mmCIF file of C-alpha atoms in Angstrom:
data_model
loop_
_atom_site.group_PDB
_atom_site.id
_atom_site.type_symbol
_atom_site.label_atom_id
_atom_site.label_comp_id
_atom_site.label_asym_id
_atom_site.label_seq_id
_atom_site.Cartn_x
_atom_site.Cartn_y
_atom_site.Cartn_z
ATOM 1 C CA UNK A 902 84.228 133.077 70.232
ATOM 2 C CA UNK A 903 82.644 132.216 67.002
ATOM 3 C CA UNK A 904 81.594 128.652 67.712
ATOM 4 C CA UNK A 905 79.998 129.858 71.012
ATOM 5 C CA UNK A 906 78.030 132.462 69.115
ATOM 6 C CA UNK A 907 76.628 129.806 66.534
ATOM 7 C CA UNK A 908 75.935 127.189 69.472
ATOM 8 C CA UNK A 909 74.015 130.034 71.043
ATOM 9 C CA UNK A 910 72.144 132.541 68.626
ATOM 10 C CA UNK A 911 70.377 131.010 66.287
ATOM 11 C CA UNK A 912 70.410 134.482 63.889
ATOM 12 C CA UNK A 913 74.481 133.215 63.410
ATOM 13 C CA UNK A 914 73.602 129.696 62.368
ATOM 14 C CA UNK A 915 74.155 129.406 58.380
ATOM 15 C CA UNK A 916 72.034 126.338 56.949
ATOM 16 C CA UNK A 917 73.821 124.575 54.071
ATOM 17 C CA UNK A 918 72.342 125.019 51.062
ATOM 18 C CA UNK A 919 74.084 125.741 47.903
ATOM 19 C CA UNK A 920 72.377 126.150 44.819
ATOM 20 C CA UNK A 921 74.028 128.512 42.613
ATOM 21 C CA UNK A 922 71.217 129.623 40.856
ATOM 22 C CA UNK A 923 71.252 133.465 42.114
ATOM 23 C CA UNK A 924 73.652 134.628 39.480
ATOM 24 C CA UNK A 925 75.404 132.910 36.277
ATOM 25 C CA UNK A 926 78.414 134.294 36.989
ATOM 26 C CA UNK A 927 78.979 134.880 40.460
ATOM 27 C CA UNK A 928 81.382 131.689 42.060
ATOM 28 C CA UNK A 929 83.182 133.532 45.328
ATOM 29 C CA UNK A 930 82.560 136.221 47.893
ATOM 30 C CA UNK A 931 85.392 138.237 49.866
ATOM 31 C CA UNK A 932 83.844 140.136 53.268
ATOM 32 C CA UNK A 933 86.910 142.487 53.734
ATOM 33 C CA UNK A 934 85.760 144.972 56.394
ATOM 34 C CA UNK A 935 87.263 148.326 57.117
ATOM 35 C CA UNK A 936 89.919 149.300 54.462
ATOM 36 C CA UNK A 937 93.553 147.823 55.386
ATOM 37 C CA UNK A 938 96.450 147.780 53.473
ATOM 38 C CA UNK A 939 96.181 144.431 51.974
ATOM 39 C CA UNK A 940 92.632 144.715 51.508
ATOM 40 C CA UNK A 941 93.163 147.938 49.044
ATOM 41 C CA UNK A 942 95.690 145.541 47.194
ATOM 42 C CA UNK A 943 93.377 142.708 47.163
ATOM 43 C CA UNK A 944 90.674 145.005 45.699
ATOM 44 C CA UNK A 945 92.739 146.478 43.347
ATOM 45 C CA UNK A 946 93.193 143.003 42.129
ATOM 46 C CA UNK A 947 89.989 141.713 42.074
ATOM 47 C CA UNK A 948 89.165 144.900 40.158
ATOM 48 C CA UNK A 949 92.157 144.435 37.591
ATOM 49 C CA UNK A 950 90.865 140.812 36.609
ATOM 50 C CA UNK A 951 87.087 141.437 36.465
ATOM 51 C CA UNK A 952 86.318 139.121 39.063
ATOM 52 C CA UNK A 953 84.876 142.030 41.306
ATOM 53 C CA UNK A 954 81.853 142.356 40.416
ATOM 54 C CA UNK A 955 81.506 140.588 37.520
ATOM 55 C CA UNK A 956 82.358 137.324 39.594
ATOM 56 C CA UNK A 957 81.721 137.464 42.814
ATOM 57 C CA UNK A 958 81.198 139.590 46.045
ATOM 58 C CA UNK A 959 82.509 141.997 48.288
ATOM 59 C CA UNK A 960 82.974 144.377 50.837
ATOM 60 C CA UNK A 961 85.335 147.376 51.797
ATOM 61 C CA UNK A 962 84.258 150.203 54.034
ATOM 62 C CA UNK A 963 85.591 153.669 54.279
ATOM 63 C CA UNK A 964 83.972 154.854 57.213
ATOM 64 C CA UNK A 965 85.616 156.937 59.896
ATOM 65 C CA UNK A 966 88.638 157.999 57.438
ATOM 66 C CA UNK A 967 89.421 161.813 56.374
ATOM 67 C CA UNK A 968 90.932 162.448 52.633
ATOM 68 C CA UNK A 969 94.134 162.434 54.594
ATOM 69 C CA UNK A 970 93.797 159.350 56.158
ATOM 70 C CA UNK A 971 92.874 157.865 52.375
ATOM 71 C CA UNK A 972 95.936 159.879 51.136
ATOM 72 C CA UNK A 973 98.464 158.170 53.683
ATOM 73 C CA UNK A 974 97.113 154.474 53.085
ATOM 74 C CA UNK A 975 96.843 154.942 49.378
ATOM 75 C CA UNK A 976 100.880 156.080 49.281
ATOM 76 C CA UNK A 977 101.855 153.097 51.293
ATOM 77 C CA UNK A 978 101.038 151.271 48.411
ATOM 78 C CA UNK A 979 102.882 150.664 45.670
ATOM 79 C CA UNK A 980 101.526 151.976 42.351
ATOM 80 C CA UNK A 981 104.192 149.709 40.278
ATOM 81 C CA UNK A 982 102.331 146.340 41.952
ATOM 82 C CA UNK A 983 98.377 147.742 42.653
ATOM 83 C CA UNK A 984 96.396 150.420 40.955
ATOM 84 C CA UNK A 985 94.705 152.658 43.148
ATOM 85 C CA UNK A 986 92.873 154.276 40.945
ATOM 86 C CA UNK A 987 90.471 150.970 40.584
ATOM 87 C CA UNK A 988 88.833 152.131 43.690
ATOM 88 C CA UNK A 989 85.541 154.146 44.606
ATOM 89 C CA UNK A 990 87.297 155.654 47.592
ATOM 90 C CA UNK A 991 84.049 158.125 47.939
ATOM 91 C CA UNK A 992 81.782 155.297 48.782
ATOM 92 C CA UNK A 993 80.992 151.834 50.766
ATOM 93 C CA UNK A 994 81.532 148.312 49.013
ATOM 94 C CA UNK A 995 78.414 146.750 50.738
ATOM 95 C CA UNK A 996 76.800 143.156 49.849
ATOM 96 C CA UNK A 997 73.803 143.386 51.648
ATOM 97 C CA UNK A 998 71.702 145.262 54.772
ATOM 98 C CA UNK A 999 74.041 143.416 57.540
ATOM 99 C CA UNK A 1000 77.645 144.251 56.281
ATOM 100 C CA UNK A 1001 77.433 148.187 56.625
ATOM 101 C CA UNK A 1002 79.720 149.513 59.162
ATOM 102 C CA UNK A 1003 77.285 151.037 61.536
ATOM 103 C CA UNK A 1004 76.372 147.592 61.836
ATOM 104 C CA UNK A 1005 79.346 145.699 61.671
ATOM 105 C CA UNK A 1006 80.096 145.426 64.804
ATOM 106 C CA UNK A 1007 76.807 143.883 66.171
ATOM 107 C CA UNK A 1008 75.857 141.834 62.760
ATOM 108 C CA UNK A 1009 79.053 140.961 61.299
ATOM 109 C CA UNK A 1010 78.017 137.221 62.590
ATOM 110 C CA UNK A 1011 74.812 137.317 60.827
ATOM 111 C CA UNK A 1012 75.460 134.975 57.356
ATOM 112 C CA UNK A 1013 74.556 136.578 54.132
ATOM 113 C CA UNK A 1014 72.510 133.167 52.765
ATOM 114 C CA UNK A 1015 71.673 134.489 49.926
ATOM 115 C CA UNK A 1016 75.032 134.929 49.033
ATOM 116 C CA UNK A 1017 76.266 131.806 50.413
ATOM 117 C CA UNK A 1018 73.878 130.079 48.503
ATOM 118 C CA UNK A 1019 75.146 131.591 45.497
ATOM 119 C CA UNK A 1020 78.464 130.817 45.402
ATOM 120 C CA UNK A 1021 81.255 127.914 46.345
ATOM 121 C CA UNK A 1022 84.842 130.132 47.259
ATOM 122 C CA UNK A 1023 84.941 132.448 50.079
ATOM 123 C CA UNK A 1024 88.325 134.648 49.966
ATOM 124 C CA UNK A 1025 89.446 135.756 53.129
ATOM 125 C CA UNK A 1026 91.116 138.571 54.147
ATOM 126 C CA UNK A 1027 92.158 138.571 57.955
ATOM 127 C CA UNK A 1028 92.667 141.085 59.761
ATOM 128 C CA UNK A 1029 96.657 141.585 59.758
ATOM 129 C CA UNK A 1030 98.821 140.437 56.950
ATOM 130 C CA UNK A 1031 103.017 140.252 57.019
ATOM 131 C CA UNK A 1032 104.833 139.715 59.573
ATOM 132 C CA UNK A 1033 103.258 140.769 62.627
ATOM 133 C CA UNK A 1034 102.355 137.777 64.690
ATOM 134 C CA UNK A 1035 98.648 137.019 65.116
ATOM 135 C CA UNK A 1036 96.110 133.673 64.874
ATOM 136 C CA UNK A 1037 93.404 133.026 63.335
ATOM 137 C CA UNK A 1038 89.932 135.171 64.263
ATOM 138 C CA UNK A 1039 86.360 134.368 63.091
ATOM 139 C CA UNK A 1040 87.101 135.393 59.504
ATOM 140 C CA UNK A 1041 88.852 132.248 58.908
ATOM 141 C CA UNK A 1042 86.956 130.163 60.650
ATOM 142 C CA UNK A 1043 83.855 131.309 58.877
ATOM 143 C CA UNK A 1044 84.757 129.805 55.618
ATOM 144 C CA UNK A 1045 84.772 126.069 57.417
ATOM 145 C CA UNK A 1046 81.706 126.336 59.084
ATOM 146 C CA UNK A 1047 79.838 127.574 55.566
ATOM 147 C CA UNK A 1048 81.545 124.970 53.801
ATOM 148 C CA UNK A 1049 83.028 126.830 51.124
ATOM 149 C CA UNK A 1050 86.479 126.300 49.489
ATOM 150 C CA UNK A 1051 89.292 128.440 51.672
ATOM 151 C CA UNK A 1052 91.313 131.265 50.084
ATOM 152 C CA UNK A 1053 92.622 132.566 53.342
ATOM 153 C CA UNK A 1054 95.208 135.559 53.643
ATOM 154 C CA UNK A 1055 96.770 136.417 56.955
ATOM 155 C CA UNK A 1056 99.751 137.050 58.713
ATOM 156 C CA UNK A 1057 102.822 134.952 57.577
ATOM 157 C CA UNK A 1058 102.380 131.295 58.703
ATOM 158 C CA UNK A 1059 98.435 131.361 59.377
ATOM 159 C CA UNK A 1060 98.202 128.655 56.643
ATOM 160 C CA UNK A 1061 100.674 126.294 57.597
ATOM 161 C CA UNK A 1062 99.183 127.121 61.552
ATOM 162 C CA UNK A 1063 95.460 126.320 60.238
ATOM 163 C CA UNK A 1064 97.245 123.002 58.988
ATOM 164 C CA UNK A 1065 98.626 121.957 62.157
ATOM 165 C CA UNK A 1066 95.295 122.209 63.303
ATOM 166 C CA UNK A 1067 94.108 119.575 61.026
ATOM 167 C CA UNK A 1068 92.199 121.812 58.114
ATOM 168 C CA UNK A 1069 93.087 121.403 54.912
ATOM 169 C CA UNK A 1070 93.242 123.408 51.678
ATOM 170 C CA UNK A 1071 93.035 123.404 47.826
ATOM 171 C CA UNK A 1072 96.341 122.534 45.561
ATOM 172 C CA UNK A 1073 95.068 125.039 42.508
ATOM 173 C CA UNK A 1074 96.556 127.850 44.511
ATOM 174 C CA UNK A 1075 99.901 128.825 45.527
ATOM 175 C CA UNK A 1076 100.643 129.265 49.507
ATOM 176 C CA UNK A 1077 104.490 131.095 49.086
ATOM 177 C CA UNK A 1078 102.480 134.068 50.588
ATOM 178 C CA UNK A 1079 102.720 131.742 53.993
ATOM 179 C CA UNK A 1080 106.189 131.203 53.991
ATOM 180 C CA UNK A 1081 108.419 132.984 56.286
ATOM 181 C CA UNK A 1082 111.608 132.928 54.824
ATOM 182 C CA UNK A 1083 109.994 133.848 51.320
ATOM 183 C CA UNK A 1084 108.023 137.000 52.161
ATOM 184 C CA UNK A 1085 109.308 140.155 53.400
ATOM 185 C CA UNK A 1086 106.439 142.626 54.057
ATOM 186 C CA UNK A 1087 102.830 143.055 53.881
ATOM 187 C CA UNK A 1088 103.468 144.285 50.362
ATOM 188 C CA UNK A 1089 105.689 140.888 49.180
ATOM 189 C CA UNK A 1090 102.777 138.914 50.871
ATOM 190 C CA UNK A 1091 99.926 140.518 48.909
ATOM 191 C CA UNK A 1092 102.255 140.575 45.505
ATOM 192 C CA UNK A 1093 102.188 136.410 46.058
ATOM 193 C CA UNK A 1094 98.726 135.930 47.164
ATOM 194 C CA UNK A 1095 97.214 137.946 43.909
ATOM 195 C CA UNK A 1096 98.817 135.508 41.832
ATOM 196 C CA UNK A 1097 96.080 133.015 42.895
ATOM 197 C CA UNK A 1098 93.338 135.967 42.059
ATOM 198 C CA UNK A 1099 95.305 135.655 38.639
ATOM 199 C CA UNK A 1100 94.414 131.868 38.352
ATOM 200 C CA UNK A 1101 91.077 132.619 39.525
ATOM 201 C CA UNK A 1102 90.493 135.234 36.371
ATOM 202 C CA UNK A 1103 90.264 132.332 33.987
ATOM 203 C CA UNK A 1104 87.404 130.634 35.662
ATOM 204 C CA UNK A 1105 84.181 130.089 35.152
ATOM 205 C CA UNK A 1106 81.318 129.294 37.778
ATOM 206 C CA UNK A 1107 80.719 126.283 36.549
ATOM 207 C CA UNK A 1108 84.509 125.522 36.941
ATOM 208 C CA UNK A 1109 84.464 126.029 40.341
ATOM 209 C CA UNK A 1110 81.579 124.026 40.568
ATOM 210 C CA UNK A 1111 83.030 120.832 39.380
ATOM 211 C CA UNK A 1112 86.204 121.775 41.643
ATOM 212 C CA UNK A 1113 83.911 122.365 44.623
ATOM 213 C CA UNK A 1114 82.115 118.974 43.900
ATOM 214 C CA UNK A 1115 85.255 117.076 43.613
ATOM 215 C CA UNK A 1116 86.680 118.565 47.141
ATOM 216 C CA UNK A 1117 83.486 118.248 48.971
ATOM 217 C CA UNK A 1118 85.593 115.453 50.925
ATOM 218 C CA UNK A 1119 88.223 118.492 51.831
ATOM 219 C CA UNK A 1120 85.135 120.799 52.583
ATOM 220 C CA UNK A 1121 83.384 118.116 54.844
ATOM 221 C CA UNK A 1122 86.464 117.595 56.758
ATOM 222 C CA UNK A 1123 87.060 121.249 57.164
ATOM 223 C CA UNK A 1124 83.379 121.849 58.561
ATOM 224 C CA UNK A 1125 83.411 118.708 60.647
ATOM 225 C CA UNK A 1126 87.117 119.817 62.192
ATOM 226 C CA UNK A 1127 85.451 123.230 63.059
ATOM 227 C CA UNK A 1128 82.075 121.488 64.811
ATOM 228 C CA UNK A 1129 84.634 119.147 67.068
ATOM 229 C CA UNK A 1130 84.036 120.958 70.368
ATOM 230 C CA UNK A 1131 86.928 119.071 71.716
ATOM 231 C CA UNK A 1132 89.465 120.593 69.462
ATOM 232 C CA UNK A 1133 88.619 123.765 69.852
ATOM 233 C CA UNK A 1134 88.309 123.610 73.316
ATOM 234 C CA UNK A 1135 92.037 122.994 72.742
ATOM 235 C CA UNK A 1136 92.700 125.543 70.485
ATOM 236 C CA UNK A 1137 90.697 128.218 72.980
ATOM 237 C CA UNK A 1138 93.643 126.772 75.776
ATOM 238 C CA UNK A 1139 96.047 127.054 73.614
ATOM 239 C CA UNK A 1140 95.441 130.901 72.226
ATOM 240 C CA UNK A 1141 93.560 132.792 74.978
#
């Protein structure tokens, strides 16, 4: 789905071209979508250790929910592992004119360059975490094709699944968030994967700069992996 959409609009087609320069601090960006479960824990997070905004970019919408609907996702969290209170529920977490909700669903493709030029780690939040089964959508994939170092959370396994597929990832950050017999919920899952937004608190841009610059073999591979036509057409066999 998203390869065909880059091979044929040329709107969705991102043009590498890093440069950094657009903030001093700014190193990652983390496109979460409509408000999940694991996103509010991931944006708790970011919140907690100054990375959002101070460090990067994101998005969370609220769209379409009533003050019950808030209410109910806020209690399914747990207050003893994610403040709640660290989030704007009364408004939109927006990074530019395409990634508003009453666009999202026709320009969610569109890249936000400036952005992308800006920064080297793209955290990604899929769209189901735990245990439910699922694969991996364009959110994923995205991170490949812009050539940015993956931070990718998902349903239990996703990693190791991504892996099988040939991609590769960073060995700064932990993965037990991927491993079945480790993680119990979506809750245990999102616990594990903040630990690496924990890491990420004590670095600078120009840290992940030099990391970036010494994986650019990883990130190559990863981008080249996800331009093979013949493997996806594979993949697309295997999933759909």
């Amino acid at each position: 789905y998203y390869r065909y959409n880059i091979e044929k609009n040329i709107e969705y087609q991102y043009k590498f071209n890093i440069n950094g320069n657009v903030s001093n601090n700014k190193f990652f960006v983390c496109l979460m979508g409509v408000a999940k479960k694991h996103r509010l824990a991931v944006m708790s997070k970011l919140i907690e250790y100054e990375l959002f905004p101070y460090k990067g970019y994101s998005s969370l919408f609220f769209d379409g929910y009533t003050q019950f609907d808030i209410n109910w996702m806020k209690e399914r969290v747990s207050e003893y592992n994610f403040n709640m209170n660290l989030i704007d529920f009364n408004k939109n977490y927006t990074v530019d004119k395409f990634l508003t909700f009453n666009v999202l669903a026709k320009n969610d493709l569109i890249p936000p360059v400036d952005i992308l030029n800006d920064i080297y780690l793209n955290i990604v939040l899929e769209s189901w975490s735990g245990k439910v089964g699922g694969i991996p959508t364009e959110k994923s994939f995205k991170t490949f094709y812009w050539k940015k170092l993956p931070l990718i959370l998902g349903t239990v396994g996703l990693i190791n699944q991504l892996k099988e597929l040939g991609f590769e990832f960073l060995n700064i950050f932990n993965y037990t968030y991927d491993k079945k017999n480790i993680i119990n919920d979506t809750e245990d899952q999102a616990v594990e994967f903040c630990k690496n937004l924990e890491i990420l608190q004590n670095f600078t841009k120009s840290d992940i700069k030099n990391i970036y610059e010494k994986n650019i073999n990883l990130i190559e591979h990863n981008y080249n992996l996800f331009m093979n036509k013949k493997m996806f057409d594979l993949v697309e066999h295997l999933f759909v």
